Amino acid sequence: MTGTRIDRRLLLILYILALILLREWLIPVIELTNSDHLSLFLLFVALSFFLSLIKVKWWIVLPTKLLFIVLATHYVFFEKVLFTQETLVRLSGNFLANAPIIMNGDWERITNPFRTVLFFAVLWMTTYLIRHWIEVRKSILLFYIMTILFIAFIDTFGGYAADGAIFRIMVTGLLLLGLLAITRLAERHNTSVPTGTFLAISIPLLVAVVVSGALANILPKKDPIWPDPFPYFESLVQGRGEGGGGAKSGYDMNDSTLGGSFVQDSTLVFEAKVDSQQYWKIETKNTYTSKGWEQVSIDDVPISFIPGMKMGEIAGRGNVEDTAQLLADLKVSEAFPFIVYPYGMNKVYATKDVVFQYSEGAGKYSTEIEGKQEALDSYQVEFTESDYSLKKLRATRMEDFSGVAEDLTQYLQLPEQLPERVKELAKNITDNQESVYEKTKAIERYFGRNGFVYTQQGVAIPKAGDDYVDQFLFDTKKGYCDNFSTSMVVMLRSIDIPARWVKGFAPGEFVLNDADEKVYQITNNEAHSWVEAYMPGIGWMPYEPTIGFNSLTDIEYDIELNLDDTLTPEVKKPEQPKKEQTEKTVKTDKNFKISEIFISVGTWIRNNMWIVGAIGFIVIFAGWRLFVGRVKWLPKVLVYTHRTNQDDWVTFTRRYTSLLKQLNRSGLKRATGMTLSDYATMVDNYFGGERMKMLTTAYEKGLYGGNITDHEWFELKEIWEDLINRTSG
Amino acid sequence: MTHKEMIEKVLTNIEKVMIGKRDIAELSVTALLARGHVLLEDVPGVGKTMMVKALAKSIGADFKRIQFTPDLLPSDVLGVSIYNPREMEFEFRPGPIMGNIILADEINRTSPKTQSSLLEGMEESTVTIDGETMRIPQPFFVMATQNPIEYEGTYPLPEAQLDRFLFKLKMGYPTKLEEIEVLDRAEKAVPIDTLETVVSLEELIELQKAVTEVKVDNTIKSYIVECAAQTRDNPYVYLGVSPRGSLALMKACQAYAMIKGRTYVIPDDVQYLSPFVFGHRMILRPEAKYEGISTTEIVERILMKVRVPIDKVQLK
């Protein structure tokens, strides 16, 4: 190695710092590959540096390192420090076994001990590189930047949390850079730095780096203004969930991966001829997995019904006197092997000979014809609108759950790794509320009052270590019904209120059909999820936490109230919804076309990513080619753009200047100190003739002689066109 | 007859006797038109005298020659008042300086006192003798020569006096072909004797006046100033070009532009003339001498660096 020698003591410090940096590479590699023995690898690096530090001859270094590698590999696989004859044979046999594997290029099958040896070899080379950077180049910037990029990359796209690593890298890297800068300065002046001076320079550096590093670590940091990019990109590419069939809205059986954006899909699902707005329920799910929902059934034997039989959906009923029976006429376009039904359903009528299989756990009525799952295209539902007594609701207490006969434990399930802060939040929200009902209401209202945003675009998918609810509640704060409903269920469960997640459709758009009848049209856009919570003494009751949607239940105000607290918002509700609804309708009508176009364009782009990419690439490449080759076509453009009848000094100047630029592009460069007439001679020598000379003389006459009128404009124009066209040849 | 034609006639005339020295002839005429003087530094016998004689003959001017020697006195240059016993008064006998075209040969061989008597005349166009100031007839053009090799027994001209010369030129040897041509022409007769006057003195004075009318654009002026300024900032230069140097360059450019038949100065004029104008107006540091860098080279470097004005830019 050449270059000025670095003081041995300094070199030691530099190597220690480099070792720390290299360690930051090793930690994630070891962690992500589930390997072990970080210290062994570090020891090897340290050994390499140490041997170079004490300037050992290469014929000692080489066997020492080889021995170390063999010993280390041996230790890793036999857990013994010393060889025995048997292990040595096995090890060498193992190594030899790799020869045919490598010959075949069958990289997957390389044996583990051999991989370890290869990894040692990589480390060996890396240490050489670092030694070169430190001792010869005296600049570690490249390695430093690469380290930061590597760590940032695996933090973003891998499951590695580099919070501490990035800090350690910053501090050690800056120190290394600073110390090397001093040695580089010394080298430039061909002197060595006296120790005293060196300390005088490096101690302030050390203090500055350490203090600023410590401050950076202690001071509060703002949260990133963007959502974590990886889930975001993933959601962009994949759409919503894996079974989402791309990224369209609508009913989907698979909810195991929630999150991600989806696009509008206004395909009609069913039409309901019914007098009032209803939520259309399909099923509920009971198990939250941190990423989504699954239905884990516990001894769920389906109950069979036939059309016209009284059915078992009894939520909320029986508490208030039954009111008049209501009828809903449904015409279903999608082939669902189940029915969608309003709360308070009593009976279903269908023309076909169908059997409804009711699964109590999921609350789902599958439709079967002759033992096969079959879709119904129309049916009638008889139902009663449920009323709830506010008095009773307010009397619900947490203690009452103990008296509930039903087994509700499955509705209190929570994943183990649910972050504690979700629980704390739920507690904080509900602490001041007495009744179960009011606690539930408090959580339902929480979203609308705490800056949550309803959106279908750019909704994050939680990555490996993240919780869907936690991410929504504390990080992203934006999402659609799944985010809101899931969060509410999880929060309710965390404070021991049994709750479950409901899927179905929102009431939909109200239209008049051909027969002038009032019909609700439910499209895929109305696919929705909400919450059911168990009120002791009352039963399951629906809640709507998603902002922008209206309350689900009719509450009978059967108690004397001071007309303060909850009553005011509750009473207002019946009026408010209508307004909102109509406003929404009007708005969507207006914006429909444009947003539709945007969405369809977006969908197309997403579906044809590679075409878009290829076109983009071609466009960029063509643009680049055009730009590089502009010397060819630009003259034509210039002749065109300067084709004006106005013949005066200004026009001529413009033409002449453009000619100068074009000549410069065509490879005839004019140095700063070159006069125009010298340049003209050069150009004329190149193209032949005396055109440039004539133009230049005219230009000089105007520029230096101040004579801007006495010119043969037409002739000059001809010469100019002639010359500029030649430049493209 | 246009100005250019007149000048061209003079140059052609000179070329009849001076083979292959068109550039020196042009520069000499430039200096003459710009009312400046020329210092020729070269070995003897390359045609310095012939050059001046041809120039003088072409314009029908009075030609005087002063051979400078160590014992030459100022009165030998300027003239002397002699008592005339018949008229009972001092009578002024004008010296050789009272001519139109003067060849001051080997100017560095004489004492500084005598040198300055000539140089004063060159600068002021007047001479003062016995308290009487007399104007030197116009046009007045001095071509001084100095011999570079014979440093023994010379009095080198101080920088301030070098400044009096518009150009410092080197003649250089002719090429072999040119030299053969010289021999050819001189075989039968002395060519200089056959030269005719092609431009009258009055016409020459008119030309000198016309030179001042040649336009120097502001961009050109700033270019000249920038070049001069660069000589002052150059690390090799101990003393840079004075504003008088810039002024001299501008005047020379005007005259040169006229020779080229232009009514305006272009950057090429500046580039062509600046080595001759700036060369003897700079003092180099010893480093430059060690490294063998000449003044011409420094001027060339500066010209490479300074941006040639090729459009109208606002002056700072």
GROMACS .gro file of C-alpha atoms in nm, chain A residues 53-404:
model
  352
   53LEU     CA    1  -0.225  -0.296   1.204
   54ILE     CA    2   0.074  -0.481   1.336
   55LYS     CA    3   0.207  -0.522   0.984
   56VAL     CA    4   0.236  -0.897   0.972
   57LYS     CA    5   0.379  -1.052   0.658
   58TRP     CA    6   0.128  -1.194   0.416
   59TRP     CA    7   0.253  -1.550   0.457
   60ILE     CA    8   0.155  -1.536   0.820
   61VAL     CA    9  -0.173  -1.352   0.761
   62LEU     CA   10  -0.305  -1.594   0.502
   63PRO     CA   11  -0.277  -1.916   0.705
   64THR     CA   12  -0.394  -1.739   1.020
   65LYS     CA   13  -0.712  -1.625   0.858
   66LEU     CA   14  -0.771  -1.957   0.689
   67LEU     CA   15  -0.725  -2.136   1.017
   68PHE     CA   16  -0.966  -1.900   1.183
   69ILE     CA   17  -1.226  -1.960   0.915
   70VAL     CA   18  -1.199  -2.335   0.944
   71LEU     CA   19  -1.207  -2.320   1.324
   72ALA     CA   20  -1.506  -2.087   1.322
   73THR     CA   21  -1.699  -2.297   1.074
   74HIS     CA   22  -1.615  -2.603   1.274
   75TYR     CA   23  -1.735  -2.435   1.590
   76VAL     CA   24  -2.059  -2.320   1.428
   77PHE     CA   25  -2.157  -2.666   1.316
   78PHE     CA   26  -2.015  -2.892   1.582
   79GLU     CA   27  -2.024  -2.658   1.879
   80LYS     CA   28  -1.675  -2.766   1.964
   81VAL     CA   29  -1.366  -2.551   1.961
   82LEU     CA   30  -1.115  -2.818   1.880
   83PHE     CA   31  -1.106  -3.060   1.593
   84THR     CA   32  -1.147  -3.425   1.630
   85GLN     CA   33  -1.059  -3.651   1.351
   86GLU     CA   34  -1.418  -3.738   1.295
   87THR     CA   35  -1.551  -3.383   1.273
   88LEU     CA   36  -1.267  -3.281   1.045
   89VAL     CA   37  -1.352  -3.559   0.806
   90ARG     CA   38  -1.717  -3.473   0.811
   91LEU     CA   39  -1.646  -3.110   0.751
   92SER     CA   40  -1.416  -3.170   0.459
   93GLY     CA   41  -1.663  -3.421   0.319
   94ASN     CA   42  -1.929  -3.156   0.345
   95PHE     CA   43  -1.713  -2.907   0.160
   96LEU     CA   44  -1.632  -3.154  -0.113
   97ALA     CA   45  -1.998  -3.230  -0.160
   98ASN     CA   46  -2.043  -2.877  -0.283
   99ALA     CA   47  -1.822  -2.919  -0.586
  100PRO     CA   48  -2.084  -3.088  -0.809
  101ILE     CA   49  -2.353  -2.856  -0.677
  102ILE     CA   50  -2.154  -2.553  -0.782
  103MET     CA   51  -2.071  -2.708  -1.117
  104ASN     CA   52  -2.443  -2.750  -1.181
  105GLY     CA   53  -2.516  -2.395  -1.071
  106ASP     CA   54  -2.761  -2.535  -0.822
  107TRP     CA   55  -2.709  -2.257  -0.571
  108GLU     CA   56  -3.004  -2.346  -0.355
  109ARG     CA   57  -2.844  -2.671  -0.245
  110ILE     CA   58  -2.509  -2.542  -0.127
  111THR     CA   59  -2.451  -2.677   0.221
  112ASN     CA   60  -2.459  -2.452   0.520
  113PRO     CA   61  -2.096  -2.491   0.634
  114PHE     CA   62  -1.985  -2.402   0.286
  115ARG     CA   63  -2.209  -2.098   0.284
  116THR     CA   64  -2.048  -1.989   0.607
  117VAL     CA   65  -1.705  -2.020   0.450
  118LEU     CA   66  -1.821  -1.818   0.151
  119PHE     CA   67  -1.955  -1.553   0.384
  120PHE     CA   68  -1.616  -1.539   0.554
  121ALA     CA   69  -1.457  -1.492   0.215
  122VAL     CA   70  -1.685  -1.199   0.141
  123LEU     CA   71  -1.593  -1.048   0.475
  124TRP     CA   72  -1.227  -1.099   0.397
  125MET     CA   73  -1.259  -0.905   0.075
  126THR     CA   74  -1.462  -0.638   0.244
  127THR     CA   75  -1.194  -0.582   0.503
  128TYR     CA   76  -0.940  -0.544   0.223
  129LEU     CA   77  -1.160  -0.285   0.062
  130ILE     CA   78  -1.203  -0.094   0.385
  131ARG     CA   79  -0.829  -0.104   0.451
  132HIS     CA   80  -0.774   0.035   0.105
  133TRP     CA   81  -1.024   0.312   0.166
  134ILE     CA   82  -0.872   0.406   0.497
  135GLU     CA   83  -0.500   0.366   0.437
  136VAL     CA   84  -0.464   0.463   0.070
  137ARG     CA   85  -0.763   0.661  -0.042
  138LYS     CA   86  -0.809   0.810   0.303
  139SER     CA   87  -1.174   0.859   0.222
  140ILE     CA   88  -1.451   0.641   0.354
  141LEU     CA   89  -1.740   0.847   0.215
  142LEU     CA   90  -1.847   0.583  -0.035
  143PHE     CA   91  -1.864   0.313   0.229
  144TYR     CA   92  -2.044   0.548   0.464
  145ILE     CA   93  -2.310   0.637   0.208
  146MET     CA   94  -2.350   0.275   0.111
  147THR     CA   95  -2.399   0.180   0.474
  148ILE     CA   96  -2.669   0.441   0.520
  149LEU     CA   97  -2.843   0.338   0.199
  150PHE     CA   98  -2.829  -0.027   0.293
  151ILE     CA   99  -2.971   0.030   0.639
  152ALA     CA  100  -3.236   0.269   0.512
  153PHE     CA  101  -3.332   0.020   0.244
  154ILE     CA  102  -3.374  -0.278   0.467
  155ASP     CA  103  -3.552  -0.066   0.724
  156THR     CA  104  -3.801   0.048   0.463
  157PHE     CA  105  -3.846  -0.269   0.266
  158GLY     CA  106  -3.743  -0.537   0.506
  159GLY     CA  107  -3.852  -0.624   0.852
  160TYR     CA  108  -3.548  -0.470   1.017
  161ALA     CA  109  -3.593  -0.179   1.257
  162ALA     CA  110  -3.287   0.041   1.219
  163ASP     CA  111  -3.372   0.307   1.475
  164GLY     CA  112  -3.059   0.261   1.681
  165ALA     CA  113  -2.843   0.153   1.389
  166ILE     CA  114  -2.890   0.470   1.193
  167PHE     CA  115  -2.780   0.674   1.494
  168ARG     CA  116  -2.470   0.463   1.551
  169ILE     CA  117  -2.384   0.485   1.183
  170MET     CA  118  -2.421   0.861   1.175
  171VAL     CA  119  -2.191   0.911   1.473
  172THR     CA  120  -1.918   0.663   1.382
  173GLY     CA  121  -1.934   0.753   1.014
  174LEU     CA  122  -1.898   1.125   1.078
  175LEU     CA  123  -1.607   1.061   1.314
  176LEU     CA  124  -1.437   0.844   1.054
  177LEU     CA  125  -1.489   1.103   0.784
  178GLY     CA  126  -1.358   1.381   1.005
  179LEU     CA  127  -1.046   1.194   1.116
  180LEU     CA  128  -0.968   1.084   0.763
  181ALA     CA  129  -1.015   1.440   0.640
  182ILE     CA  130  -0.739   1.549   0.878
  183THR     CA  131  -0.501   1.282   0.754
  184ARG     CA  132  -0.587   1.373   0.396
  185LEU     CA  133  -0.503   1.737   0.466
  186ALA     CA  134  -0.174   1.631   0.618
  187GLU     CA  135  -0.100   1.419   0.315
  188ARG     CA  136  -0.167   1.705   0.078
  189HIS     CA  137   0.091   1.916   0.255
  190ASN     CA  138   0.324   1.624   0.282
  191THR     CA  139   0.368   1.653   0.656
  192SER     CA  140   0.261   1.446   0.947
  193VAL     CA  141   0.036   1.603   1.205
  194PRO     CA  142   0.188   1.631   1.553
  195THR     CA  143  -0.015   1.446   1.814
  196GLY     CA  144  -0.099   1.766   2.002
  197THR     CA  145  -0.231   1.936   1.693
  198PHE     CA  146  -0.417   1.627   1.594
  199LEU     CA  147  -0.591   1.615   1.931
  200ALA     CA  148  -0.666   1.986   1.909
  201ILE     CA  149  -0.846   1.925   1.581
  202SER     CA  150  -1.008   1.593   1.655
  203ILE     CA  151  -1.140   1.658   2.006
  204PRO     CA  152  -1.372   1.940   1.895
  205LEU     CA  153  -1.482   1.709   1.615
  206LEU     CA  154  -1.553   1.432   1.861
  207VAL     CA  155  -1.741   1.668   2.090
  208ALA     CA  156  -1.943   1.813   1.806
  209VAL     CA  157  -2.042   1.475   1.667
  210VAL     CA  158  -2.123   1.321   2.002
  211VAL     CA  159  -2.314   1.620   2.136
  212SER     CA  160  -2.516   1.669   1.821
  213GLY     CA  161  -2.579   1.296   1.803
  214ALA     CA  162  -2.694   1.287   2.162
  215LEU     CA  163  -2.915   1.590   2.109
  216ALA     CA  164  -3.065   1.435   1.800
  217ASN     CA  165  -3.140   1.123   1.999
  218ILE     CA  166  -3.296   1.304   2.294
  219LEU     CA  167  -3.498   1.573   2.121
  220PRO     CA  168  -3.855   1.491   2.026
  221LYS     CA  169  -3.896   1.399   1.663
  222LYS     CA  170  -4.186   1.471   1.439
  223ASP     CA  171  -4.365   1.178   1.290
  224PRO     CA  172  -4.314   1.126   0.920
  225ILE     CA  173  -4.567   1.318   0.715
  226TRP     CA  174  -4.602   1.032   0.471
  227PRO     CA  175  -4.730   0.691   0.553
  228ASP     CA  176  -4.469   0.420   0.553
  229PRO     CA  177  -4.384   0.394   0.183
  230PHE     CA  178  -4.360   0.020   0.158
  231PRO     CA  179  -4.717  -0.071   0.256
  232TYR     CA  180  -4.828   0.226   0.049
  233PHE     CA  181  -4.654   0.108  -0.265
  234GLU     CA  182  -4.765  -0.242  -0.199
  235SER     CA  183  -5.122  -0.124  -0.175
  236LEU     CA  184  -5.082   0.070  -0.497
  237VAL     CA  185  -4.955  -0.229  -0.679
  238GLN     CA  186  -5.168  -0.500  -0.525
  239GLY     CA  187  -5.488  -0.320  -0.456
  240ARG     CA  188  -5.682  -0.412  -0.150
  241GLY     CA  189  -5.600  -0.743   0.003
  242GLU     CA  190  -5.491  -1.049  -0.180
  243GLY     CA  191  -5.835  -1.180  -0.273
  244GLY     CA  192  -5.958  -0.841  -0.377
  245GLY     CA  193  -5.967  -0.933  -0.744
  246GLY     CA  194  -5.754  -0.633  -0.823
  247ALA     CA  195  -5.869  -0.334  -0.634
  248LYS     CA  196  -6.238  -0.296  -0.676
  249SER     CA  197  -6.485  -0.231  -0.404
  250GLY     CA  198  -6.752  -0.483  -0.337
  251TYR     CA  199  -6.826  -0.784  -0.125
  252ASP     CA  200  -6.533  -1.013  -0.076
  253MET     CA  201  -6.519  -1.334   0.119
  254ASN     CA  202  -6.158  -1.293   0.219
  255ASP     CA  203  -6.081  -1.031   0.480
  256SER     CA  204  -5.759  -1.174   0.611
  257THR     CA  205  -5.558  -0.880   0.478
  258LEU     CA  206  -5.726  -0.549   0.522
  259GLY     CA  207  -5.597  -0.217   0.401
  260GLY     CA  208  -5.489  -0.083   0.069
  261SER     CA  209  -5.665   0.144  -0.171
  262PHE     CA  210  -5.953   0.039  -0.385
  263VAL     CA  211  -6.139   0.195  -0.668
  264GLN     CA  212  -6.503   0.259  -0.715
  265ASP     CA  213  -6.711  -0.002  -0.884
  266SER     CA  214  -7.067   0.100  -0.949
  267THR     CA  215  -7.187  -0.237  -1.072
  268LEU     CA  216  -7.538  -0.300  -0.942
  269VAL     CA  217  -7.554  -0.576  -0.683
  270PHE     CA  218  -7.921  -0.573  -0.596
  271GLU     CA  219  -8.228  -0.356  -0.595
  272ALA     CA  220  -8.446  -0.333  -0.285
  273LYS     CA  221  -8.799  -0.210  -0.293
  274VAL     CA  222  -8.842  -0.098   0.064
  275ASP     CA  223  -8.993   0.203   0.235
  276SER     CA  224  -8.703   0.296   0.461
  277GLN     CA  225  -8.328   0.293   0.449
  278GLN     CA  226  -8.181  -0.032   0.571
  279TYR     CA  227  -7.839  -0.171   0.633
  280TRP     CA  228  -7.809  -0.501   0.452
  281LYS     CA  229  -7.625  -0.756   0.655
  282ILE     CA  230  -7.444  -1.060   0.518
  283GLU     CA  231  -7.234  -1.203   0.798
  284THR     CA  232  -7.016  -1.129   1.098
  285LYS     CA  233  -6.662  -1.227   1.177
  286ASN     CA  234  -6.517  -1.297   1.516
  287THR     CA  235  -6.141  -1.329   1.500
  288TYR     CA  236  -5.907  -1.037   1.455
  289THR     CA  237  -5.559  -1.132   1.334
  290SER     CA  238  -5.376  -0.797   1.346
  291LYS     CA  239  -5.404  -0.788   0.970
  292GLY     CA  240  -5.767  -0.861   0.908
  293TRP     CA  241  -6.062  -1.078   1.002
  294GLU     CA  242  -6.134  -1.444   0.999
  295GLN     CA  243  -6.432  -1.646   1.105
  296VAL     CA  244  -6.331  -1.917   1.343
  297SER     CA  245  -6.638  -2.129   1.396
  298ILE     CA  246  -6.695  -2.307   1.719
  299ASP     CA  247  -6.927  -2.606   1.680
  300ASP     CA  248  -7.136  -2.420   1.434
  301VAL     CA  249  -7.408  -2.647   1.310
  302PRO     CA  250  -7.620  -2.470   1.051
  303ILE     CA  251  -7.989  -2.436   1.116
  304SER     CA  252  -8.213  -2.492   0.815
  305PHE     CA  253  -8.507  -2.277   0.723
  306ILE     CA  254  -8.739  -2.287   0.431
  307PRO     CA  255  -8.909  -1.984   0.277
  308GLY     CA  256  -9.188  -1.844   0.493
  309MET     CA  257  -9.052  -1.994   0.814
  310LYS     CA  258  -8.990  -1.766   1.107
  311MET     CA  259  -8.621  -1.706   1.133
  312GLY     CA  260  -8.370  -1.652   1.404
  313GLU     CA  261  -8.237  -1.303   1.361
  314ILE     CA  262  -8.350  -1.164   1.686
  315ALA     CA  263  -8.112  -0.882   1.759
  316GLY     CA  264  -8.278  -0.614   1.966
  317ARG     CA  265  -8.619  -0.762   1.932
  318GLY     CA  266  -8.842  -0.846   2.215
  319ASN     CA  267  -8.744  -0.546   2.417
  320VAL     CA  268  -8.990  -0.314   2.256
  321GLU     CA  269  -9.332  -0.410   2.130
  322ASP     CA  270  -9.329  -0.535   1.773
  323THR     CA  271  -9.443  -0.274   1.536
  324ALA     CA  272  -9.591  -0.326   1.196
  325GLN     CA  273  -9.429  -0.585   0.971
  326LEU     CA  274  -9.233  -0.432   0.686
  327LEU     CA  275  -9.160  -0.586   0.351
  328ALA     CA  276  -8.854  -0.563   0.135
  329ASP     CA  277  -8.848  -0.688  -0.224
  330LEU     CA  278  -8.499  -0.776  -0.342
  331LYS     CA  279  -8.379  -0.833  -0.695
  332VAL     CA  280  -8.022  -0.957  -0.689
  333SER     CA  281  -7.789  -0.921  -0.987
  334GLU     CA  282  -7.481  -1.079  -0.839
  335ALA     CA  283  -7.483  -1.452  -0.792
  336PHE     CA  284  -7.447  -1.467  -0.414
  337PRO     CA  285  -7.509  -1.809  -0.257
  338PHE     CA  286  -7.651  -1.632   0.049
  339ILE     CA  287  -7.900  -1.359   0.125
  340VAL     CA  288  -7.853  -1.003   0.234
  341TYR     CA  289  -8.101  -0.906   0.497
  342PRO     CA  290  -8.213  -0.611   0.707
  343TYR     CA  291  -8.202  -0.604   1.086
  344GLY     CA  292  -8.511  -0.750   1.244
  345MET     CA  293  -8.578  -1.010   0.976
  346ASN     CA  294  -8.867  -1.247   1.045
  347LYS     CA  295  -8.933  -1.439   0.730
  348VAL     CA  296  -8.799  -1.479   0.382
  349TYR     CA  297  -9.018  -1.564   0.086
  350ALA     CA  298  -8.876  -1.702  -0.231
  351THR     CA  299  -9.037  -1.856  -0.537
  352LYS     CA  300  -8.777  -2.125  -0.568
  353ASP     CA  301  -8.757  -2.436  -0.361
  354VAL     CA  302  -8.472  -2.315  -0.148
  355VAL     CA  303  -8.328  -2.402   0.190
  356PHE     CA  304  -8.159  -2.138   0.399
  357GLN     CA  305  -7.870  -2.267   0.602
  358TYR     CA  306  -7.823  -2.033   0.894
  359SER     CA  307  -7.484  -2.037   1.058
  360GLU     CA  308  -7.536  -1.876   1.393
  361GLY     CA  309  -7.174  -1.788   1.456
  362ALA     CA  310  -7.138  -1.595   1.133
  363GLY     CA  311  -7.499  -1.481   1.114
  364LYS     CA  312  -7.502  -1.590   0.753
  365TYR     CA  313  -7.792  -1.741   0.559
  366SER     CA  314  -7.655  -1.954   0.277
  367THR     CA  315  -7.897  -2.051   0.008
  368GLU     CA  316  -7.912  -2.411  -0.103
  369ILE     CA  317  -8.121  -2.571  -0.371
  370GLU     CA  318  -8.122  -2.947  -0.367
  371GLY     CA  319  -7.821  -2.955  -0.139
  372LYS     CA  320  -7.610  -2.732  -0.362
  373GLN     CA  321  -7.515  -2.375  -0.294
  374GLU     CA  322  -7.716  -2.172  -0.536
  375ALA     CA  323  -7.786  -1.804  -0.578
  376LEU     CA  324  -8.133  -1.653  -0.556
  377ASP     CA  325  -8.217  -1.380  -0.803
  378SER     CA  326  -8.513  -1.247  -0.609
  379TYR     CA  327  -8.674  -1.287  -0.268
  380GLN     CA  328  -8.890  -1.102  -0.022
  381VAL     CA  329  -8.796  -1.025   0.333
  382GLU     CA  330  -9.042  -0.956   0.608
  383PHE     CA  331  -8.886  -0.764   0.891
  384THR     CA  332  -8.951  -0.543   1.186
  385GLU     CA  333  -8.763  -0.224   1.250
  386SER     CA  334  -8.589  -0.260   1.581
  387ASP     CA  335  -8.634   0.004   1.842
  388TYR     CA  336  -8.415   0.034   2.145
  389SER     CA  337  -8.508   0.185   2.472
  390LEU     CA  338  -8.262   0.448   2.578
  391LYS     CA  339  -8.358   0.392   2.937
  392LYS     CA  340  -8.261   0.032   2.919
  393LEU     CA  341  -7.950   0.106   2.726
  394ARG     CA  342  -7.834   0.352   2.982
  395ALA     CA  343  -7.891   0.100   3.254
  396THR     CA  344  -7.640  -0.143   3.109
  397ARG     CA  345  -7.340  -0.196   3.330
  398MET     CA  346  -7.019  -0.382   3.278
  399GLU     CA  347  -7.103  -0.610   3.571
  400ASP     CA  348  -7.413  -0.727   3.387
  401PHE     CA  349  -7.201  -0.932   3.148
  402SER     CA  350  -7.151  -1.187   3.417
  403GLY     CA  351  -7.521  -1.260   3.409
  404VAL     CA  352  -7.528  -1.324   3.036
   0.00000   0.00000   0.00000
